[in-house]
Amino acid sequence: MTNVLCLSNAAQLILFAARGDDNPLSDPKTLGFAAVVVVAGLAGAAYFFAKRFREKWLKTSSGALFNGLCGAHELSPSERALLKKIAQAYQLPQPARLFLEPGYFDPDRLAPILGKATEPVISLRNKLFT
């Protein structure tokens, strides 16, 4: 609340100076300080809302969940790409589901989609479920 009042006062000083009112607070130094306060306040508000939005996205996004699980299992970029390919093959709306069911890593079912990439699939299944 204090920041809002400070921004309001700074904005009033800028308006007084812009209108040319005979105000003792409208000297150039005070006007410059008021402009800095307004810019800093707006930057702080933008940072606050961006951080809040990012935290909410990280808690509710399926992509963030998938990335978090990949990080927790220390998967390489190529392993992550393979997981995404498997999720697309099964048309999973939530790719993080791959971390729950080893049946998705059945090489016989994936052979038509992934071709001869069965060895990395088996290796990845072993890494996640053993």
GROMACS .gro file of N, CA, C and O in nm:
model
  520
    1MET      N    1   0.083  -0.119   0.000
    1MET     CA    2   0.000   0.000   0.000
    1MET      C    3   0.087   0.125   0.000
    1MET      O    4   0.055   0.222  -0.064
    2THR      N    5   0.198   0.121   0.071
    2THR     CA    6   0.287   0.236   0.077
    2THR      C    7   0.344   0.267  -0.060
    2THR      O    8   0.358   0.383  -0.097
    3ASN      N    9   0.377   0.162  -0.137
    3ASN     CA   10   0.430   0.182  -0.271
    3ASN      C   11   0.328   0.252  -0.359
    3ASN      O   12   0.364   0.337  -0.441
    4VAL      N   13   0.201   0.217  -0.344
    4VAL     CA   14   0.096   0.280  -0.425
    4VAL      C   15   0.085   0.427  -0.391
    4VAL      O   16   0.074   0.512  -0.479
    5LEU      N   17   0.090   0.461  -0.261
    5LEU     CA   18   0.082   0.601  -0.221
    5LEU      C   19   0.203   0.679  -0.271
    5LEU      O   20   0.190   0.791  -0.318
    6CYS      N   21   0.319   0.617  -0.262
    6CYS     CA   22   0.442   0.682  -0.309
    6CYS      C   23   0.434   0.705  -0.460
    6CYS      O   24   0.469   0.812  -0.510
    7LEU      N   25   0.386   0.606  -0.534
    7LEU     CA   26   0.369   0.621  -0.678
    7LEU      C   27   0.268   0.730  -0.710
    7LEU      O   28   0.286   0.809  -0.802
    8SER      N   29   0.161   0.735  -0.632
    8SER     CA   30   0.057   0.836  -0.653
    8SER      C   31   0.113   0.975  -0.631
    8SER      O   32   0.089   1.066  -0.710
    9ASN      N   33   0.190   0.993  -0.524
    9ASN     CA   34   0.250   1.124  -0.496
    9ASN      C   35   0.350   1.162  -0.604
    9ASN      O   36   0.356   1.277  -0.647
   10ALA      N   37   0.429   1.067  -0.649
   10ALA     CA   38   0.527   1.095  -0.753
   10ALA      C   39   0.457   1.132  -0.883
   10ALA      O   40   0.499   1.224  -0.953
   11ALA      N   41   0.350   1.063  -0.914
   11ALA     CA   42   0.275   1.094  -1.036
   11ALA      C   43   0.213   1.234  -1.026
   11ALA      O   44   0.210   1.308  -1.125
   12GLN      N   45   0.166   1.271  -0.908
   12GLN     CA   46   0.111   1.405  -0.891
   12GLN      C   47   0.217   1.512  -0.912
   12GLN      O   48   0.191   1.615  -0.973
   13LEU      N   49   0.338   1.488  -0.861
   13LEU     CA   50   0.446   1.583  -0.882
   13LEU      C   51   0.476   1.602  -1.030
   13LEU      O   52   0.498   1.712  -1.077
   14ILE      N   53   0.476   1.491  -1.103
   14ILE     CA   54   0.503   1.499  -1.247
   14ILE      C   55   0.392   1.577  -1.316
   14ILE      O   56   0.419   1.662  -1.402
   15LEU      N   57   0.268   1.556  -1.276
   15LEU     CA   58   0.156   1.628  -1.338
   15LEU      C   59   0.162   1.777  -1.306
   15LEU      O   60   0.136   1.861  -1.392
   16PHE      N   61   0.195   1.811  -1.182
   16PHE     CA   62   0.208   1.953  -1.146
   16PHE      C   63   0.314   2.019  -1.233
   16PHE      O   64   0.295   2.128  -1.285
   17ALA      N   65   0.427   1.952  -1.248
   17ALA     CA   66   0.536   2.010  -1.327
   17ALA      C   67   0.497   2.021  -1.474
   17ALA      O   68   0.531   2.118  -1.541
   18ALA      N   69   0.427   1.923  -1.525
   18ALA     CA   70   0.388   1.924  -1.665
   18ALA      C   71   0.286   2.035  -1.693
   18ALA      O   72   0.287   2.095  -1.800
   19ARG      N   73   0.200   2.063  -1.597
   19ARG     CA   74   0.100   2.168  -1.617
   19ARG      C   75   0.160   2.307  -1.598
   19ARG      O   76   0.101   2.406  -1.635
   20GLY      N   77   0.276   2.313  -1.537
   20GLY     CA   78   0.340   2.442  -1.515
   20GLY      C   79   0.286   2.516  -1.394
   20GLY      O   80   0.303   2.636  -1.383
   21ASP      N   81   0.219   2.446  -1.306
   21ASP     CA   82   0.169   2.511  -1.185
   21ASP      C   83   0.285   2.564  -1.103
   21ASP      O   84   0.395   2.510  -1.104
   22ASP      N   85   0.259   2.669  -1.033
   22ASP     CA   86   0.363   2.727  -0.948
   22ASP      C   87   0.366   2.649  -0.817
   22ASP      O   88   0.306   2.688  -0.718
   23ASN      N   89   0.437   2.538  -0.822
   23ASN     CA   90   0.445   2.448  -0.707
   23ASN      C   91   0.590   2.442  -0.664
   23ASN      O   92   0.679   2.421  -0.747
   24PRO      N   93   0.618   2.460  -0.536
   24PRO     CA   94   0.758   2.455  -0.491
   24PRO      C   95   0.823   2.319  -0.513
   24PRO      O   96   0.945   2.308  -0.516
   25LEU      N   97   0.744   2.216  -0.530
   25LEU     CA   98   0.800   2.083  -0.551
   25LEU      C   99   0.824   2.052  -0.698
   25LEU      O  100   0.860   1.941  -0.733
   26SER      N  101   0.805   2.149  -0.786
   26SER     CA  102   0.817   2.121  -0.929
   26SER      C  103   0.954   2.158  -0.985
   26SER      O  104   0.966   2.178  -1.106
   27ASP      N  105   1.055   2.167  -0.901
   27ASP     CA  106   1.187   2.197  -0.957
   27ASP      C  107   1.240   2.071  -1.029
   27ASP      O  108   1.193   1.960  -1.004
   28PRO      N  109   1.333   2.084  -1.120
   28PRO     CA  110   1.378   1.972  -1.204
   28PRO      C  111   1.433   1.853  -1.124
   28PRO      O  112   1.412   1.738  -1.164
   29LYS      N  113   1.500   1.878  -1.013
   29LYS     CA  114   1.553   1.767  -0.934
   29LYS      C  115   1.440   1.683  -0.875
   29LYS      O  116   1.444   1.560  -0.877
   30THR      N  117   1.340   1.749  -0.823
   30THR     CA  118   1.227   1.678  -0.764
   30THR      C  119   1.149   1.603  -0.873
   30THR      O  120   1.107   1.489  -0.853
   31LEU      N  121   1.134   1.667  -0.988
   31LEU     CA  122   1.065   1.603  -1.098
   31LEU      C  123   1.141   1.478  -1.145
   31LEU      O  124   1.082   1.373  -1.169
   32GLY      N  125   1.273   1.487  -1.155
   32GLY     CA  126   1.354   1.371  -1.193
   32GLY      C  127   1.342   1.259  -1.091
   32GLY      O  128   1.330   1.142  -1.128
   33PHE      N  129   1.348   1.296  -0.964
   33PHE     CA  130   1.334   1.195  -0.858
   33PHE      C  131   1.196   1.129  -0.866
   33PHE      O  132   1.184   1.006  -0.854
   34ALA      N  133   1.093   1.207  -0.889
   34ALA     CA  134   0.958   1.152  -0.898
   34ALA      C  135   0.947   1.056  -1.017
   34ALA      O  136   0.886   0.950  -1.007
   35ALA      N  137   1.009   1.092  -1.128
   35ALA     CA  138   1.006   1.005  -1.246
   35ALA      C  139   1.077   0.873  -1.216
   35ALA      O  140   1.031   0.765  -1.255
   36VAL      N  141   1.190   0.879  -1.146
   36VAL     CA  142   1.263   0.757  -1.110
   36VAL      C  143   1.179   0.670  -1.017
   36VAL      O  144   1.174   0.547  -1.032
   37VAL      N  145   1.111   0.732  -0.924
   37VAL     CA  146   1.026   0.657  -0.830
   37VAL      C  147   0.912   0.588  -0.906
   37VAL      O  148   0.882   0.471  -0.881
   38VAL      N  149   0.852   0.658  -1.001
   38VAL     CA  150   0.742   0.599  -1.078
   38VAL      C  151   0.792   0.481  -1.160
   38VAL      O  152   0.732   0.374  -1.161
   39VAL      N  153   0.905   0.498  -1.229
   39VAL     CA  154   0.960   0.390  -1.312
   39VAL      C  155   0.999   0.271  -1.225
   39VAL      O  156   0.969   0.156  -1.258
   40ALA      N  157   1.062   0.297  -1.111
   40ALA     CA  158   1.101   0.188  -1.021
   40ALA      C  159   0.978   0.116  -0.966
   40ALA      O  160   0.977  -0.008  -0.956
   41GLY      N  161   0.876   0.189  -0.933
   41GLY     CA  162   0.754   0.127  -0.884
   41GLY      C  163   0.686   0.041  -0.989
   41GLY      O  164   0.641  -0.070  -0.960
   42LEU      N  165   0.681   0.089  -1.112
   42LEU     CA  166   0.622   0.011  -1.219
   42LEU      C  167   0.704  -0.114  -1.249
   42LEU      O  168   0.649  -0.222  -1.272
   43ALA      N  169   0.837  -0.101  -1.244
   43ALA     CA  170   0.922  -0.218  -1.266
   43ALA      C  171   0.904  -0.320  -1.154
   43ALA      O  172   0.899  -0.440  -1.178
   44GLY      N  173   0.894  -0.273  -1.032
   44GLY     CA  174   0.871  -0.363  -0.919
   44GLY      C  175   0.738  -0.435  -0.929
   44GLY      O  176   0.728  -0.554  -0.904
   45ALA      N  177   0.635  -0.363  -0.970
   45ALA     CA  178   0.503  -0.425  -0.985
   45ALA      C  179   0.506  -0.529  -1.097
   45ALA      O  180   0.450  -0.637  -1.084
   46ALA      N  181   0.572  -0.496  -1.209
   46ALA     CA  182   0.583  -0.591  -1.320
   46ALA      C  183   0.657  -0.717  -1.276
   46ALA      O  184   0.617  -0.829  -1.309
   47TYR      N  185   0.765  -0.700  -1.201
   47TYR     CA  186   0.842  -0.815  -1.151
   47TYR      C  187   0.755  -0.901  -1.059
   47TYR      O  188   0.755  -1.023  -1.069
   48PHE      N  189   0.683  -0.837  -0.969
   48PHE     CA  190   0.598  -0.909  -0.874
   48PHE      C  191   0.494  -0.994  -0.947
   48PHE      O  192   0.477  -1.112  -0.918
   49PHE      N  193   0.425  -0.934  -1.044
   49PHE     CA  194   0.320  -1.008  -1.114
   49PHE      C  195   0.379  -1.116  -1.205
   49PHE      O  196   0.321  -1.224  -1.219
   50ALA      N  197   0.494  -1.091  -1.266
   50ALA     CA  198   0.557  -1.193  -1.349
   50ALA      C  199   0.600  -1.313  -1.264
   50ALA      O  200   0.582  -1.429  -1.303
   51LYS      N  201   0.656  -1.286  -1.148
   51LYS     CA  202   0.699  -1.394  -1.058
   51LYS      C  203   0.579  -1.475  -1.010
   51LYS      O  204   0.582  -1.598  -1.006
   52ARG      N  205   0.472  -1.405  -0.978
   52ARG     CA  206   0.351  -1.473  -0.931
   52ARG      C  207   0.291  -1.561  -1.041
   52ARG      O  208   0.251  -1.674  -1.016
   53PHE      N  209   0.288  -1.510  -1.164
   53PHE     CA  210   0.236  -1.587  -1.276
   53PHE      C  211   0.323  -1.709  -1.302
   53PHE      O  212   0.272  -1.818  -1.324
   54ARG      N  213   0.455  -1.694  -1.296
   54ARG     CA  214   0.547  -1.806  -1.320
   54ARG      C  215   0.530  -1.914  -1.214
   54ARG      O  216   0.528  -2.033  -1.245
   55GLU      N  217   0.518  -1.874  -1.088
   55GLU     CA  218   0.499  -1.973  -0.981
   55GLU      C  219   0.369  -2.049  -1.000
   55GLU      O  220   0.364  -2.171  -0.980
   56LYS      N  221   0.264  -1.980  -1.040
   56LYS     CA  222   0.136  -2.047  -1.063
   56LYS      C  223   0.147  -2.143  -1.182
   56LYS      O  224   0.097  -2.255  -1.177
   57TRP      N  225   0.215  -2.100  -1.287
   57TRP     CA  226   0.233  -2.186  -1.404
   57TRP      C  227   0.312  -2.311  -1.368
   57TRP      O  228   0.278  -2.421  -1.412
   58LEU      N  229   0.416  -2.295  -1.287
   58LEU     CA  230   0.497  -2.411  -1.249
   58LEU      C  231   0.419  -2.512  -1.166
   58LEU      O  232   0.450  -2.630  -1.169
   59LYS      N  233   0.319  -2.467  -1.095
   59LYS     CA  234   0.240  -2.558  -1.012
   59LYS      C  235   0.130  -2.628  -1.091
   59LYS      O  236   0.085  -2.734  -1.052
   60THR      N  237   0.086  -2.569  -1.201
   60THR     CA  238  -0.031  -2.623  -1.270
   60THR      C  239  -0.004  -2.673  -1.411
   60THR      O  240  -0.091  -2.733  -1.472
   61SER      N  241   0.113  -2.652  -1.464
   61SER     CA  242   0.141  -2.687  -1.604
   61SER      C  243   0.184  -2.832  -1.618
   61SER      O  244   0.270  -2.881  -1.544
   62SER      N  245   0.128  -2.901  -1.717
   62SER     CA  246   0.169  -3.040  -1.740
   62SER      C  247   0.311  -3.045  -1.795
   62SER      O  248   0.387  -3.136  -1.764
   63GLY      N  249   0.348  -2.945  -1.873
   63GLY     CA  250   0.485  -2.938  -1.923
   63GLY      C  251   0.586  -2.918  -1.811
   63GLY      O  252   0.695  -2.975  -1.812
   64ALA      N  253   0.549  -2.835  -1.714
   64ALA     CA  254   0.638  -2.812  -1.600
   64ALA      C  255   0.653  -2.939  -1.517
   64ALA      O  256   0.762  -2.969  -1.468
   65LEU      N  257   0.545  -3.013  -1.501
   65LEU     CA  258   0.551  -3.139  -1.427
   65LEU      C  259   0.643  -3.238  -1.499
   65LEU      O  260   0.729  -3.301  -1.438
   66PHE      N  261   0.627  -3.248  -1.629
   66PHE     CA  262   0.711  -3.337  -1.709
   66PHE      C  263   0.858  -3.297  -1.696
   66PHE      O  264   0.945  -3.381  -1.672
   67ASN      N  265   0.887  -3.168  -1.711
   67ASN     CA  266   1.026  -3.121  -1.700
   67ASN      C  267   1.082  -3.144  -1.560
   67ASN      O  268   1.199  -3.179  -1.544
   68GLY      N  269   0.998  -3.126  -1.459
   68GLY     CA  270   1.044  -3.150  -1.322
   68GLY      C  271   1.078  -3.296  -1.298
   68GLY      O  272   1.178  -3.328  -1.233
   69LEU      N  273   0.995  -3.385  -1.351
   69LEU     CA  274   1.023  -3.528  -1.335
   69LEU      C  275   1.148  -3.569  -1.413
   69LEU      O  276   1.227  -3.651  -1.366
   70CYS      N  277   1.165  -3.512  -1.531
   70CYS     CA  278   1.287  -3.541  -1.609
   70CYS      C  279   1.411  -3.494  -1.532
   70CYS      O  280   1.513  -3.563  -1.528
   71GLY      N  281   1.400  -3.378  -1.469
   71GLY     CA  282   1.512  -3.328  -1.389
   71GLY      C  283   1.538  -3.413  -1.267
   71GLY      O  284   1.653  -3.439  -1.231
   72ALA      N  285   1.432  -3.458  -1.203
   72ALA     CA  286   1.448  -3.542  -1.083
   72ALA      C  287   1.514  -3.675  -1.117
   72ALA      O  288   1.589  -3.729  -1.036
   73HIS      N  289   1.488  -3.726  -1.236
   73HIS     CA  290   1.548  -3.853  -1.280
   73HIS      C  291   1.681  -3.832  -1.354
   73HIS      O  292   1.740  -3.929  -1.401
   74GLU      N  293   1.722  -3.705  -1.364
   74GLU     CA  294   1.848  -3.668  -1.429
   74GLU      C  295   1.857  -3.725  -1.571
   74GLU      O  296   1.957  -3.786  -1.610
   75LEU      N  297   1.752  -3.703  -1.649
   75LEU     CA  298   1.749  -3.752  -1.786
   75LEU      C  299   1.823  -3.656  -1.878
   75LEU      O  300   1.816  -3.534  -1.862
   76SER      N  301   1.892  -3.714  -1.974
   76SER     CA  302   1.966  -3.634  -2.072
   76SER      C  303   1.867  -3.574  -2.172
   76SER      O  304   1.752  -3.619  -2.181
   77PRO      N  305   1.910  -3.476  -2.250
   77PRO     CA  306   1.821  -3.420  -2.352
   77PRO      C  307   1.772  -3.524  -2.453
   77PRO      O  308   1.656  -3.519  -2.496
   78SER      N  309   1.856  -3.619  -2.488
   78SER     CA  310   1.812  -3.721  -2.584
   78SER      C  311   1.708  -3.814  -2.519
   78SER      O  312   1.613  -3.857  -2.586
   79GLU      N  313   1.723  -3.842  -2.390
   79GLU     CA  314   1.623  -3.924  -2.320
   79GLU      C  315   1.490  -3.850  -2.307
   79GLU      O  316   1.383  -3.909  -2.321
   80ARG      N  317   1.498  -3.719  -2.284
   80ARG     CA  318   1.376  -3.638  -2.277
   80ARG      C  319   1.304  -3.637  -2.411
   80ARG      O  320   1.182  -3.648  -2.419
   81ALA      N  321   1.382  -3.624  -2.518
   81ALA     CA  322   1.324  -3.624  -2.652
   81ALA      C  323   1.257  -3.759  -2.682
   81ALA      O  324   1.148  -3.764  -2.741
   82LEU      N  325   1.320  -3.867  -2.639
   82LEU     CA  326   1.262  -4.000  -2.659
   82LEU      C  327   1.132  -4.013  -2.580
   82LEU      O  328   1.033  -4.066  -2.631
   83LEU      N  329   1.130  -3.963  -2.458
   83LEU     CA  330   1.007  -3.967  -2.378
   83LEU      C  331   0.894  -3.888  -2.446
   83LEU      O  332   0.779  -3.933  -2.450
   84LYS      N  333   0.928  -3.773  -2.499
   84LYS     CA  334   0.827  -3.693  -2.568
   84LYS      C  335   0.774  -3.766  -2.692
   84LYS      O  336   0.655  -3.762  -2.721
   85LYS      N  337   0.864  -3.834  -2.760
   85LYS     CA  338   0.823  -3.910  -2.878
   85LYS      C  339   0.730  -4.024  -2.839
   85LYS      O  340   0.631  -4.051  -2.906
   86ILE      N  341   0.760  -4.092  -2.728
   86ILE     CA  342   0.674  -4.201  -2.680
   86ILE      C  343   0.537  -4.145  -2.639
   86ILE      O  344   0.433  -4.203  -2.671
   87ALA      N  345   0.536  -4.030  -2.570
   87ALA     CA  346   0.410  -3.969  -2.528
   87ALA      C  347   0.326  -3.932  -2.650
   87ALA      O  348   0.203  -3.950  -2.650
   88GLN      N  349   0.390  -3.881  -2.754
   88GLN     CA  350   0.317  -3.848  -2.876
   88GLN      C  351   0.265  -3.974  -2.944
   88GLN      O  352   0.156  -3.974  -3.000
   89ALA      N  353   0.343  -4.082  -2.940
   89ALA     CA  354   0.301  -4.207  -3.003
   89ALA      C  355   0.173  -4.260  -2.937
   89ALA      O  356   0.086  -4.314  -3.005
   90TYR      N  357   0.164  -4.245  -2.807
   90TYR     CA  358   0.044  -4.291  -2.735
   90TYR      C  359  -0.063  -4.182  -2.725
   90TYR      O  360  -0.167  -4.205  -2.666
   91GLN      N  361  -0.034  -4.064  -2.777
   91GLN     CA  362  -0.125  -3.950  -2.773
   91GLN      C  363  -0.169  -3.920  -2.629
   91GLN      O  364  -0.287  -3.902  -2.600
   92LEU      N  365  -0.072  -3.915  -2.540
   92LEU     CA  366  -0.101  -3.888  -2.399
   92LEU      C  367  -0.122  -3.738  -2.378
   92LEU      O  368  -0.037  -3.658  -2.415
   93PRO      N  369  -0.233  -3.699  -2.318
   93PRO     CA  370  -0.252  -3.557  -2.290
   93PRO      C  371  -0.160  -3.509  -2.177
   93PRO      O  372  -0.128  -3.391  -2.169
   94GLN      N  373  -0.118  -3.600  -2.092
   94GLN     CA  374  -0.027  -3.569  -1.981
   94GLN      C  375   0.097  -3.656  -1.996
   94GLN      O  376   0.098  -3.771  -1.954
   95PRO      N  377   0.205  -3.604  -2.055
   95PRO     CA  378   0.324  -3.687  -2.078
   95PRO      C  379   0.390  -3.737  -1.950
   95PRO      O  380   0.462  -3.837  -1.953
   96ALA      N  381   0.364  -3.673  -1.838
   96ALA     CA  382   0.423  -3.718  -1.711
   96ALA      C  383   0.371  -3.855  -1.671
   96ALA      O  384   0.430  -3.922  -1.587
   97ARG      N  385   0.264  -3.899  -1.733
   97ARG     CA  386   0.208  -4.030  -1.703
   97ARG      C  387   0.306  -4.142  -1.736
   97ARG      O  388   0.299  -4.252  -1.680
   98LEU      N  389   0.399  -4.117  -1.826
   98LEU     CA  390   0.500  -4.217  -1.861
   98LEU      C  391   0.583  -4.260  -1.740
   98LEU      O  392   0.635  -4.370  -1.737
   99PHE      N  393   0.593  -4.173  -1.642
   99PHE     CA  394   0.673  -4.203  -1.523
   99PHE      C  395   0.600  -4.297  -1.427
   99PHE      O  396   0.658  -4.341  -1.329
  100LEU      N  397   0.475  -4.326  -1.455
  100LEU     CA  398   0.395  -4.410  -1.365
  100LEU      C  399   0.375  -4.552  -1.414
  100LEU      O  400   0.355  -4.642  -1.332
  101GLU      N  401   0.377  -4.572  -1.544
  101GLU     CA  402   0.341  -4.702  -1.598
  101GLU      C  403   0.449  -4.754  -1.694
  101GLU      O  404   0.467  -4.700  -1.802
  102PRO      N  405   0.519  -4.859  -1.656
  102PRO     CA  406   0.625  -4.913  -1.743
  102PRO      C  407   0.571  -4.978  -1.870
  102PRO      O  408   0.645  -4.999  -1.965
  103GLY      N  409   0.442  -5.005  -1.877
  103GLY     CA  410   0.383  -5.066  -1.995
  103GLY      C  411   0.395  -4.980  -2.121
  103GLY      O  412   0.393  -5.032  -2.233
  104TYR      N  413   0.412  -4.850  -2.102
  104TYR     CA  414   0.428  -4.762  -2.217
  104TYR      C  415   0.562  -4.785  -2.289
  104TYR      O  416   0.579  -4.742  -2.402
  105PHE      N  417   0.654  -4.852  -2.224
  105PHE     CA  418   0.787  -4.873  -2.280
  105PHE      C  419   0.802  -5.009  -2.347
  105PHE      O  420   0.913  -5.056  -2.366
  106ASP      N  421   0.693  -5.073  -2.382
  106ASP     CA  422   0.696  -5.203  -2.449
  106ASP      C  423   0.750  -5.186  -2.591
  106ASP      O  424   0.686  -5.123  -2.675
  107PRO      N  425   0.868  -5.242  -2.619
  107PRO     CA  426   0.929  -5.221  -2.751
  107PRO      C  427   0.847  -5.278  -2.866
  107PRO      O  428   0.850  -5.223  -2.976
  108ASP      N  429   0.773  -5.384  -2.842
  108ASP     CA  430   0.692  -5.442  -2.949
  108ASP      C  431   0.581  -5.347  -2.993
  108ASP      O  432   0.550  -5.338  -3.112
  109ARG      N  433   0.521  -5.279  -2.898
  109ARG     CA  434   0.414  -5.184  -2.931
  109ARG      C  435   0.469  -5.057  -2.995
  109ARG      O  436   0.401  -4.993  -3.074
  110LEU      N  437   0.592  -5.022  -2.960
  110LEU     CA  438   0.651  -4.898  -3.012
  110LEU      C  439   0.728  -4.919  -3.142
  110LEU      O  440   0.764  -4.822  -3.208
  111ALA      N  441   0.757  -5.042  -3.179
  111ALA     CA  442   0.838  -5.069  -3.297
  111ALA      C  443   0.784  -5.002  -3.424
  111ALA      O  444   0.861  -4.943  -3.500
  112PRO      N  445   0.654  -5.008  -3.451
  112PRO     CA  446   0.605  -4.943  -3.573
  112PRO      C  447   0.625  -4.792  -3.574
  112PRO      O  448   0.639  -4.730  -3.679
  113ILE      N  449   0.629  -4.732  -3.456
  113ILE     CA  450   0.639  -4.586  -3.447
  113ILE      C  451   0.784  -4.541  -3.440
  113ILE      O  452   0.825  -4.449  -3.510
  114LEU      N  453   0.862  -4.608  -3.356
  114LEU     CA  454   1.000  -4.565  -3.334
  114LEU      C  455   1.100  -4.637  -3.423
  114LEU      O  456   1.218  -4.602  -3.423
  115GLY      N  457   1.058  -4.735  -3.492
  115GLY     CA  458   1.149  -4.809  -3.579
  115GLY      C  459   1.245  -4.894  -3.499
  115GLY      O  460   1.206  -4.969  -3.411
  116LYS      N  461   1.373  -4.879  -3.527
  116LYS     CA  462   1.474  -4.963  -3.462
  116LYS      C  463   1.529  -4.903  -3.334
  116LYS      O  464   1.634  -4.944  -3.286
  117ALA      N  465   1.461  -4.808  -3.278
  117ALA     CA  466   1.508  -4.742  -3.156
  117ALA      C  467   1.462  -4.815  -3.031
  117ALA      O  468   1.429  -4.754  -2.931
  118THR      N  469   1.457  -4.947  -3.035
  118THR     CA  470   1.407  -5.022  -2.920
  118THR      C  471   1.509  -5.029  -2.807
  118THR      O  472   1.471  -5.032  -2.691
  119GLU      N  473   1.637  -5.031  -2.838
  119GLU     CA  474   1.739  -5.039  -2.733
  119GLU      C  475   1.735  -4.917  -2.641
  119GLU      O  476   1.738  -4.932  -2.518
  120PRO      N  477   1.727  -4.795  -2.693
  120PRO     CA  478   1.715  -4.679  -2.602
  120PRO      C  479   1.587  -4.682  -2.518
  120PRO      O  480   1.587  -4.636  -2.404
  121VAL      N  481   1.480  -4.737  -2.575
  121VAL     CA  482   1.354  -4.746  -2.500
  121VAL      C  483   1.370  -4.840  -2.382
  121VAL      O  484   1.328  -4.809  -2.270
  122ILE      N  485   1.433  -4.954  -2.404
  122ILE     CA  486   1.455  -5.051  -2.296
  122ILE      C  487   1.548  -4.990  -2.190
  122ILE      O  488   1.524  -5.004  -2.070
  123SER      N  489   1.651  -4.923  -2.235
  123SER     CA  490   1.745  -4.859  -2.143
  123SER      C  491   1.674  -4.753  -2.058
  123SER      O  492   1.695  -4.745  -1.936
  124LEU      N  493   1.589  -4.675  -2.121
  124LEU     CA  494   1.515  -4.571  -2.049
  124LEU      C  495   1.416  -4.632  -1.949
  124LEU      O  496   1.404  -4.585  -1.836
  125ARG      N  497   1.348  -4.739  -1.990
  125ARG     CA  498   1.255  -4.808  -1.899
  125ARG      C  499   1.330  -4.858  -1.777
  125ARG      O  500   1.284  -4.845  -1.663
  126ASN      N  501   1.447  -4.919  -1.799
  126ASN     CA  502   1.527  -4.969  -1.687
  126ASN      C  503   1.573  -4.857  -1.595
  126ASN      O  504   1.577  -4.873  -1.473
  127LYS      N  505   1.606  -4.744  -1.653
  127LYS     CA  506   1.652  -4.630  -1.573
  127LYS      C  507   1.540  -4.575  -1.486
  127LYS      O  508   1.562  -4.536  -1.372
  128LEU      N  509   1.419  -4.575  -1.539
  128LEU     CA  510   1.307  -4.516  -1.464
  128LEU      C  511   1.243  -4.612  -1.365
  128LEU      O  512   1.190  -4.568  -1.262
  129PHE      N  513   1.245  -4.742  -1.394
  129PHE     CA  514   1.167  -4.833  -1.312
  129PHE      C  515   1.249  -4.940  -1.239
  129PHE      O  516   1.193  -5.035  -1.187
  130THR      N  517   1.379  -4.928  -1.235
  130THR     CA  518   1.457  -5.023  -1.156
  130THR      C  519   1.543  -4.950  -1.055
  130THR      O  520   1.562  -4.835  -1.057
   0.00000   0.00000   0.00000
